[in-house]
Amino acid sequence: RIYGIAFSDDESLKAHLKMLEEAKKRDHRKLGNELNLFKFYDEMGAGMPLWLPEGAKLRGKLESLLYSAHRKRGYEPLIGPEILRSDLWMRSGHYQNYGENMYFTKIDNQEYGIKPMNCLSHVKIFDHQIRSYKDLPLKFFEFGTVHRHEKSGVLHGLLRVREFTQDDAHIFCTPEQIEKQVIEVLSFVDKIMHTFGFDYEMEISTKPDKAIGEDEIWEIATESLRSALNNLGKDYGIDEGGGAFYGPKIDIKITDAIGRKWQCGTIQVDFNLPERFNLHYIDENNERKRPVMLHRAILGSFERFTAILTEHFAGEFPLFVAPVKAILVPISENNLDYCKGLQQELLYDDIKTEIFAGNDSLNKRIRNAEKQRVPYVIIVGEEEMTNNSVAIRDRRKKEKYNLSRDEFILKIKEENEVKL
């Protein structure tokens, strides 16, 4: 294939070339290597990332923030198996409609499929006991690791991998509750995107050619999404035929610092899986009724969101997710214990710092600290020890200033306390 692009004037061309140059500097694969976030090794398998300690800290902070945010909104945590018998995937329709993207194996002469999605475990957990209308909406979430057979030509760092972990959730509700639940999810999306400083847009993806379920059900589901967005006064586009095989969806696309758009979260309305698995609840008249299932992810996957964060901030992560919040640089060995005491005090509040106290010159240690793109580089000498203070190099504000030790601890604790 040969791709081409044309521009109507020189200014548009120059802007595009500038964006490409900036994209090279921000490439998360380059920065991931420089900041020791993650690695890929061909001998381990294409599209299978290894999270290094700094990357694992960053991802762990994202997971921690999202976990508490879900619990505050009434979601119950679940953990499902990585591999399920193929007859379940056949019953759901994944085998027939998504099988080319799945991995299969045999155990005791029985075929199993490694999960590409987390929804079937959540379906079975919903169905393991009788549910009342009073229980609905019932919200389950799981940071579930999935595997998808992506073609080698489309793999791209953390943006497109074969193993990834979704911030996945499923909401079981009545048809009358769909709109309210979608509005609540959209509010959740808005909170997260604004916390990270992202602008975003949304579009409704409608029934694809390869789909299951009756047209009438698809229309009801699609109209519920339109109504929720209209009632919120949100602008949105339409992606005709872009829905999942089991239901329409709202796709959330964020815009990064250099104007690129990235697909992240999604909200999907599904009448089909509850039908195929014969799910029901008992209504106020003591009759069995079919619930609706909303599939929902906000970040999309921790891998993809980490890649986007890295490129958006060019490795200069906000302090609340930065793997290392500050690097402490003692001017001499006499100042080392002071730095260690400060480091330990901050660690009690889960604020990770490092100390650069090697044999290199002070200037070189400061330069090396700056290269790590941490929010703060803290210089400690005799004057700081005498005054019980710190000399701060604030990378985000590009400023230098002094604070008392207590003022600095309070400042960094407040910046680290972000609630979603």
Short mmCIF file of C-alpha atoms in Angstrom, two decimals:
data_model
loop_
_atom_site.label_atom_id
_atom_site.label_comp_id
_atom_site.label_asym_id
_atom_site.label_seq_id
_atom_site.Cartn_x
_atom_site.Cartn_y
_atom_site.Cartn_z
CA ARG A 1 0.00 0.00 0.00
CA ILE A 2 1.08 3.56 -0.70
CA TYR A 3 -0.39 6.40 1.35
CA GLY A 4 -0.27 10.06 0.45
CA ILE A 5 -1.26 13.36 2.00
CA ALA A 6 -1.79 16.78 0.40
CA PHE A 7 -2.12 20.32 1.78
CA SER A 8 -3.95 23.33 0.43
CA ASP A 9 -1.21 25.82 1.36
CA ASP A 10 2.37 26.10 2.63
CA GLU A 11 1.29 27.00 6.17
CA SER A 12 -0.68 23.76 6.53
CA LEU A 13 2.29 21.78 5.28
CA LYS A 14 4.66 23.53 7.70
CA ALA A 15 2.28 22.90 10.60
CA HIS A 16 2.07 19.22 9.69
CA LEU A 17 5.85 18.85 9.43
CA LYS A 18 6.26 20.61 12.78
CA MET A 19 3.75 18.20 14.34
CA LEU A 20 5.67 15.22 12.93
CA GLU A 21 8.93 16.55 14.35
CA GLU A 22 7.33 17.11 17.75
CA ALA A 23 5.80 13.61 17.61
CA LYS A 24 9.29 12.13 17.17
CA LYS A 25 10.49 13.87 20.33
CA ARG A 26 7.45 12.65 22.26
CA ASP A 27 7.44 9.07 20.92
CA HIS A 28 6.52 6.94 23.96
CA ARG A 29 8.81 4.12 22.76
CA LYS A 30 11.81 6.46 22.90
CA LEU A 31 10.78 8.05 26.21
CA GLY A 32 9.80 4.69 27.68
CA ASN A 33 13.34 3.49 27.10
CA GLU A 34 14.96 6.69 28.45
CA LEU A 35 12.77 6.71 31.58
CA ASN A 36 12.93 2.93 32.14
CA LEU A 37 9.17 2.47 31.93
CA PHE A 38 8.82 -0.65 29.77
CA LYS A 39 10.63 -2.95 27.34
CA PHE A 40 9.78 -5.31 24.49
CA TYR A 41 11.84 -8.38 23.59
CA ASP A 42 11.26 -10.35 20.39
CA GLU A 43 12.27 -13.58 22.13
CA MET A 44 9.35 -13.09 24.56
CA GLY A 45 6.81 -12.47 21.80
CA ALA A 46 5.69 -9.48 19.75
CA GLY A 47 3.24 -7.13 21.43
CA MET A 48 3.98 -8.44 24.94
CA PRO A 49 5.29 -5.55 27.10
CA LEU A 50 7.49 -5.92 30.17
CA TRP A 51 6.76 -3.25 32.76
CA LEU A 52 9.97 -2.08 34.45
CA PRO A 53 9.91 -0.75 38.04
CA GLU A 54 9.31 2.90 37.07
CA GLY A 55 6.58 1.97 34.60
CA ALA A 56 4.98 -0.40 37.11
CA LYS A 57 4.88 2.44 39.67
CA LEU A 58 3.18 4.75 37.19
CA ARG A 59 0.68 2.08 36.18
CA GLY A 60 0.14 1.12 39.83
CA LYS A 61 -0.76 4.73 40.64
CA LEU A 62 -3.27 4.79 37.78
CA GLU A 63 -4.81 1.55 39.03
CA SER A 64 -4.97 2.83 42.61
CA LEU A 65 -6.71 6.05 41.56
CA LEU A 66 -9.17 4.20 39.35
CA TYR A 67 -9.88 1.53 41.96
CA SER A 68 -10.93 4.04 44.62
CA ALA A 69 -12.87 6.07 42.03
CA HIS A 70 -14.90 2.99 41.07
CA ARG A 71 -15.60 2.02 44.67
CA LYS A 72 -16.85 5.54 45.47
CA ARG A 73 -19.31 5.21 42.58
CA GLY A 74 -20.75 1.93 43.77
CA TYR A 75 -18.85 -0.54 41.57
CA GLU A 76 -18.01 -3.98 43.01
CA PRO A 77 -14.58 -5.47 42.17
CA LEU A 78 -14.35 -8.84 40.39
CA ILE A 79 -11.58 -11.12 39.18
CA GLY A 80 -12.26 -13.65 36.41
CA PRO A 81 -10.13 -16.41 34.82
CA GLU A 82 -7.84 -15.75 31.87
CA ILE A 83 -9.10 -18.74 29.91
CA LEU A 84 -12.62 -20.13 29.36
CA ARG A 85 -14.06 -23.12 27.54
CA SER A 86 -14.85 -22.43 23.89
CA ASP A 87 -18.51 -23.39 24.20
CA LEU A 88 -18.99 -20.22 26.28
CA TRP A 89 -17.38 -18.13 23.54
CA MET A 90 -19.65 -19.87 21.00
CA ARG A 91 -22.71 -19.10 23.08
CA SER A 92 -21.75 -15.44 23.39
CA GLY A 93 -21.04 -15.06 19.67
CA HIS A 94 -17.38 -14.15 20.13
CA TYR A 95 -16.23 -17.42 18.54
CA GLN A 96 -18.17 -16.75 15.34
CA ASN A 97 -17.71 -12.97 15.19
CA TYR A 98 -14.33 -12.39 16.85
CA GLY A 99 -12.60 -15.76 16.67
CA GLU A 100 -9.87 -14.62 14.25
CA ASN A 101 -8.64 -12.26 16.98
CA MET A 102 -8.53 -14.91 19.72
CA TYR A 103 -6.00 -17.51 20.89
CA PHE A 104 -7.17 -21.07 21.44
CA THR A 105 -5.69 -24.14 23.09
CA LYS A 106 -6.81 -27.60 24.24
CA ILE A 107 -6.95 -28.98 27.77
CA ASP A 108 -8.16 -32.56 28.37
CA ASN A 109 -9.38 -32.70 24.75
CA GLN A 110 -11.57 -29.65 25.38
CA GLU A 111 -10.96 -26.43 23.44
CA TYR A 112 -10.45 -23.25 25.48
CA GLY A 113 -10.18 -19.62 24.41
CA ILE A 114 -7.92 -17.07 26.09
CA LYS A 115 -10.21 -14.16 26.86
CA PRO A 116 -10.11 -11.13 24.53
CA MET A 117 -12.72 -9.45 26.77
CA ASN A 118 -13.83 -9.71 30.39
CA CYS A 119 -17.60 -9.69 29.90
CA LEU A 120 -18.36 -13.43 30.15
CA SER A 121 -17.00 -13.76 33.69
CA HIS A 122 -19.16 -10.82 34.72
CA VAL A 123 -22.19 -12.40 33.07
CA LYS A 124 -21.67 -15.63 35.04
CA ILE A 125 -21.17 -13.72 38.30
CA PHE A 126 -24.42 -11.84 37.74
CA ASP A 127 -26.16 -15.15 37.09
CA HIS A 128 -24.80 -17.05 40.09
CA GLN A 129 -27.68 -15.93 42.30
CA ILE A 130 -31.25 -14.62 41.99
CA ARG A 131 -31.33 -10.87 41.40
CA SER A 132 -34.13 -8.49 42.34
CA TYR A 133 -35.07 -5.24 40.65
CA LYS A 134 -34.06 -3.66 43.94
CA ASP A 135 -30.45 -4.81 43.27
CA LEU A 136 -30.28 -2.91 39.97
CA PRO A 137 -28.29 -1.21 38.68
CA LEU A 138 -25.56 -3.69 39.60
CA LYS A 139 -22.05 -2.45 38.73
CA PHE A 140 -19.04 -4.77 38.40
CA PHE A 141 -15.48 -3.73 37.51
CA GLU A 142 -12.25 -5.56 36.85
CA PHE A 143 -8.77 -4.54 35.80
CA GLY A 144 -8.79 -7.53 33.49
CA THR A 145 -5.86 -8.68 31.38
CA VAL A 146 -6.89 -9.80 27.90
CA HIS A 147 -5.14 -11.14 24.81
CA ARG A 148 -5.97 -10.35 21.19
CA HIS A 149 -4.33 -11.64 18.05
CA GLU A 150 -3.33 -8.35 16.44
CA LYS A 151 -1.49 -8.59 13.14
CA SER A 152 2.25 -7.94 13.49
CA GLY A 153 2.09 -5.01 11.07
CA VAL A 154 -0.18 -2.96 13.34
CA LEU A 155 1.71 -3.50 16.62
CA HIS A 156 3.09 -0.19 17.89
CA GLY A 157 4.72 0.12 21.31
CA LEU A 158 2.08 0.26 24.05
CA LEU A 159 -0.49 1.77 21.71
CA ARG A 160 -1.24 -1.55 20.00
CA VAL A 161 -0.24 -4.73 21.83
CA ARG A 162 -1.40 -8.33 22.08
CA GLU A 163 -1.66 -8.40 25.86
CA PHE A 164 -3.20 -5.50 27.76
CA THR A 165 -5.23 -4.70 30.86
CA GLN A 166 -8.55 -2.87 30.62
CA ASP A 167 -10.23 -0.70 33.23
CA ASP A 168 -13.29 -2.73 32.40
CA ALA A 169 -16.76 -2.54 33.93
CA HIS A 170 -20.24 -3.90 33.27
CA ILE A 171 -23.48 -2.42 34.54
CA PHE A 172 -26.59 -4.58 34.68
CA CYS A 173 -29.75 -2.48 34.71
CA THR A 174 -33.35 -2.25 33.57
CA PRO A 175 -34.13 -0.71 30.15
CA GLU A 176 -35.55 2.32 31.97
CA GLN A 177 -32.24 2.86 33.77
CA ILE A 178 -30.02 2.92 30.65
CA GLU A 179 -30.01 6.66 30.07
CA LYS A 180 -29.31 7.55 33.70
CA GLN A 181 -26.44 5.05 33.87
CA VAL A 182 -24.91 6.31 30.63
CA ILE A 183 -25.10 9.88 31.98
CA GLU A 184 -23.33 8.76 35.18
CA VAL A 185 -20.58 7.08 33.15
CA LEU A 186 -20.16 10.20 31.00
CA SER A 187 -19.76 12.24 34.19
CA PHE A 188 -17.08 9.78 35.32
CA VAL A 189 -15.34 10.17 31.95
CA ASP A 190 -15.43 13.95 32.25
CA LYS A 191 -13.88 13.88 35.72
CA ILE A 192 -10.99 11.67 34.63
CA MET A 193 -10.25 13.53 31.40
CA HIS A 194 -10.21 16.93 33.08
CA THR A 195 -8.03 15.62 35.92
CA PHE A 196 -5.39 14.70 33.34
CA GLY A 197 -5.97 17.86 31.32
CA PHE A 198 -7.34 16.20 28.20
CA ASP A 199 -9.86 17.66 25.80
CA TYR A 200 -12.02 14.97 24.27
CA GLU A 201 -14.86 14.35 21.87
CA MET A 202 -17.42 11.58 21.47
CA GLU A 203 -19.17 9.75 18.68
CA ILE A 204 -21.90 7.15 18.50
CA SER A 205 -20.99 4.00 16.57
CA THR A 206 -24.01 2.28 15.05
CA LYS A 207 -24.84 -1.28 13.95
CA PRO A 208 -22.10 -2.93 11.84
CA ASP A 209 -22.70 -5.37 8.98
CA LYS A 210 -21.44 -8.20 11.19
CA ALA A 211 -23.86 -8.05 14.12
CA ILE A 212 -26.14 -10.16 16.28
CA GLY A 213 -29.63 -9.27 17.50
CA GLU A 214 -32.77 -7.77 16.02
CA ASP A 215 -32.87 -4.32 14.38
CA GLU A 216 -35.51 -3.19 16.89
CA ILE A 217 -33.18 -3.91 19.83
CA TRP A 218 -30.35 -2.05 18.12
CA GLU A 219 -32.56 0.98 17.57
CA ILE A 220 -33.65 1.09 21.23
CA ALA A 221 -30.03 0.82 22.38
CA THR A 222 -28.78 3.47 19.94
CA GLU A 223 -31.56 5.88 20.85
CA SER A 224 -30.67 5.52 24.57
CA LEU A 225 -27.13 6.70 23.82
CA ARG A 226 -28.36 9.61 21.69
CA SER A 227 -30.80 10.68 24.38
CA ALA A 228 -28.13 10.64 27.11
CA LEU A 229 -25.77 12.81 25.06
CA ASN A 230 -28.56 15.17 24.01
CA ASN A 231 -29.77 15.62 27.58
CA LEU A 232 -26.24 16.50 28.67
CA GLY A 233 -25.95 18.98 25.80
CA LYS A 234 -22.88 17.16 24.47
CA ASP A 235 -21.77 17.45 20.86
CA TYR A 236 -21.11 14.13 19.17
CA GLY A 237 -20.43 12.59 15.80
CA ILE A 238 -21.87 9.46 14.17
CA ASP A 239 -19.75 6.52 13.00
CA GLU A 240 -22.16 4.57 10.84
CA GLY A 241 -21.53 0.83 11.10
CA GLY A 242 -18.77 1.21 13.69
CA GLY A 243 -20.50 -0.52 16.62
CA ALA A 244 -19.47 -3.73 18.36
CA PHE A 245 -21.06 -6.90 16.97
CA TYR A 246 -23.39 -7.08 19.99
CA GLY A 247 -24.42 -3.44 20.42
CA PRO A 248 -23.96 0.27 19.61
CA LYS A 249 -21.47 2.35 21.55
CA ILE A 250 -20.16 5.77 22.44
CA ASP A 251 -16.45 6.12 21.69
CA ILE A 252 -14.35 8.64 23.64
CA LYS A 253 -11.48 10.23 21.71
CA ILE A 254 -8.97 12.42 23.49
CA THR A 255 -6.83 15.15 21.96
CA ASP A 256 -3.19 15.32 23.02
CA ALA A 257 -0.81 18.26 23.37
CA ILE A 258 0.07 18.34 19.66
CA GLY A 259 -3.46 17.91 18.36
CA ARG A 260 -3.59 14.16 17.68
CA LYS A 261 -6.77 12.26 18.51
CA TRP A 262 -6.69 8.90 20.29
CA GLN A 263 -9.46 6.38 20.83
CA CYS A 264 -9.63 5.41 24.52
CA GLY A 265 -12.83 4.73 26.40
CA THR A 266 -16.12 3.28 25.24
CA ILE A 267 -19.69 2.79 26.50
CA GLN A 268 -21.69 -0.01 24.86
CA VAL A 269 -25.35 -1.00 25.26
CA ASP A 270 -25.92 -4.76 24.99
CA PHE A 271 -29.32 -6.49 24.89
CA ASN A 272 -27.83 -9.60 23.28
CA LEU A 273 -25.56 -11.23 25.88
CA PRO A 274 -28.31 -11.14 28.55
CA GLU A 275 -30.56 -12.89 25.99
CA ARG A 276 -27.98 -15.49 24.98
CA PHE A 277 -27.16 -16.36 28.59
CA ASN A 278 -30.79 -16.20 29.73
CA LEU A 279 -30.09 -13.60 32.42
CA HIS A 280 -33.02 -12.32 34.41
CA TYR A 281 -34.07 -10.43 37.50
CA ILE A 282 -37.31 -10.50 39.48
CA ASP A 283 -39.38 -7.34 39.02
CA GLU A 284 -41.83 -5.67 41.43
CA ASN A 285 -44.61 -8.00 40.21
CA ASN A 286 -42.48 -11.06 41.00
CA GLU A 287 -41.99 -11.76 37.29
CA ARG A 288 -38.74 -12.64 35.48
CA LYS A 289 -37.39 -9.79 33.33
CA ARG A 290 -34.34 -9.47 31.12
CA PRO A 291 -31.67 -6.96 32.23
CA VAL A 292 -29.62 -4.77 29.91
CA MET A 293 -25.83 -4.98 30.04
CA LEU A 294 -23.67 -1.87 29.63
CA HIS A 295 -20.03 -2.53 28.73
CA ARG A 296 -17.77 0.34 29.79
CA ALA A 297 -14.08 1.27 29.86
CA ILE A 298 -12.80 4.81 30.40
CA LEU A 299 -9.03 4.68 29.96
CA GLY A 300 -9.50 1.83 27.51
CA SER A 301 -6.37 0.02 28.62
CA PHE A 302 -3.58 0.93 31.00
CA GLU A 303 -1.05 0.26 28.24
CA ARG A 304 -2.61 2.57 25.68
CA PHE A 305 -3.38 5.30 28.21
CA THR A 306 0.21 5.18 29.52
CA ALA A 307 1.50 5.63 25.96
CA ILE A 308 -0.81 8.59 25.39
CA LEU A 309 0.10 10.15 28.75
CA THR A 310 3.80 9.78 27.96
CA GLU A 311 3.48 11.47 24.59
CA HIS A 312 1.02 14.14 25.77
CA PHE A 313 3.29 15.25 28.62
CA ALA A 314 6.56 14.38 26.78
CA GLY A 315 7.55 12.29 29.82
CA GLU A 316 6.90 15.22 32.21
CA PHE A 317 4.12 13.41 34.08
CA PRO A 318 1.89 15.25 36.56
CA LEU A 319 3.26 14.73 40.04
CA PHE A 320 0.31 12.61 41.20
CA VAL A 321 1.19 9.82 38.72
CA ALA A 322 4.94 10.40 38.27
CA PRO A 323 6.84 7.22 39.27
CA VAL A 324 9.43 9.33 41.13
CA LYS A 325 8.19 12.61 42.55
CA ALA A 326 11.56 14.18 43.36
CA ILE A 327 15.29 13.52 43.22
CA LEU A 328 17.28 14.62 46.25
CA VAL A 329 20.84 15.80 45.54
CA PRO A 330 23.10 16.25 48.58
CA ILE A 331 25.92 18.69 47.89
CA SER A 332 28.33 16.64 49.99
CA GLU A 333 28.37 13.43 52.00
CA ASN A 334 27.65 15.50 55.12
CA ASN A 335 24.20 16.24 53.71
CA LEU A 336 23.30 12.62 52.90
CA ASP A 337 21.61 11.74 56.20
CA TYR A 338 19.38 14.82 55.92
CA CYS A 339 18.27 13.62 52.46
CA LYS A 340 17.67 10.09 53.74
CA GLY A 341 15.52 11.40 56.58
CA LEU A 342 13.44 13.49 54.16
CA GLN A 343 13.13 10.55 51.79
CA GLN A 344 11.87 8.26 54.56
CA GLU A 345 9.35 10.83 55.80
CA LEU A 346 7.91 11.22 52.30
CA LEU A 347 7.79 7.44 51.79
CA TYR A 348 5.32 7.15 54.69
CA ASP A 349 2.88 9.05 52.46
CA ASP A 350 3.69 6.88 49.43
CA ILE A 351 5.76 9.64 47.83
CA LYS A 352 8.68 7.98 46.06
CA THR A 353 11.96 9.88 45.80
CA GLU A 354 15.51 8.98 44.83
CA ILE A 355 18.87 10.24 46.11
CA PHE A 356 21.66 11.04 43.66
CA ALA A 357 24.75 10.86 45.89
CA GLY A 358 27.31 9.15 43.68
CA ASN A 359 30.92 10.09 43.00
CA ASP A 360 30.08 12.40 40.10
CA SER A 361 30.39 16.14 40.45
CA LEU A 362 27.45 18.08 41.85
CA ASN A 363 26.69 19.66 38.47
CA LYS A 364 26.67 16.28 36.72
CA ARG A 365 24.38 14.76 39.35
CA ILE A 366 22.00 17.69 38.92
CA ARG A 367 22.08 17.31 35.12
CA ASN A 368 21.39 13.57 35.42
CA ALA A 369 18.50 14.29 37.76
CA GLU A 370 17.04 16.80 35.31
CA LYS A 371 17.16 14.20 32.52
CA GLN A 372 14.80 11.98 34.52
CA ARG A 373 12.01 14.56 34.05
CA VAL A 374 10.91 14.30 37.68
CA PRO A 375 8.71 17.15 38.96
CA TYR A 376 11.27 18.34 41.53
CA VAL A 377 15.03 18.26 41.95
CA ILE A 378 15.91 19.08 45.56
CA ILE A 379 19.37 20.41 46.42
CA VAL A 380 20.55 20.07 50.03
CA GLY A 381 23.70 21.68 51.39
CA GLU A 382 24.93 23.08 54.71
CA GLU A 383 22.69 26.15 54.44
CA GLU A 384 19.57 23.99 53.94
CA MET A 385 20.51 21.76 56.89
CA THR A 386 21.10 24.78 59.12
CA ASN A 387 17.77 26.35 58.13
CA ASN A 388 15.88 23.03 57.99
CA SER A 389 14.91 23.86 54.40
CA VAL A 390 15.34 22.65 50.80
CA ALA A 391 16.43 24.35 47.57
CA ILE A 392 13.92 23.40 44.86
CA ARG A 393 14.24 23.19 41.09
CA ASP A 394 10.66 23.01 39.88
CA ARG A 395 10.73 21.45 36.41
CA ARG A 396 7.06 22.00 35.69
CA LYS A 397 7.13 25.74 36.47
CA LYS A 398 10.75 26.19 35.34
CA GLU A 399 11.50 27.99 38.61
CA LYS A 400 14.02 27.82 41.46
CA TYR A 401 13.05 28.68 45.03
CA ASN A 402 13.53 27.71 48.66
CA LEU A 403 11.01 26.35 51.13
CA SER A 404 11.21 25.12 54.67
CA ARG A 405 11.27 21.36 54.98
CA ASP A 406 7.74 21.30 56.42
CA GLU A 407 6.41 23.60 53.69
CA PHE A 408 7.87 21.38 51.01
CA ILE A 409 6.45 18.20 52.55
CA LEU A 410 3.01 19.80 52.79
CA LYS A 411 3.23 21.07 49.20
CA ILE A 412 4.23 17.75 47.67
CA LYS A 413 1.63 15.84 49.72
CA GLU A 414 -1.13 18.16 48.53
CA GLU A 415 -0.04 17.79 44.89
CA ASN A 416 0.06 14.01 45.24
CA GLU A 417 -3.49 13.86 46.67
CA VAL A 418 -5.74 13.68 43.62
CA LYS A 419 -9.18 12.12 43.92
CA LEU A 420 -11.19 11.01 40.92
#
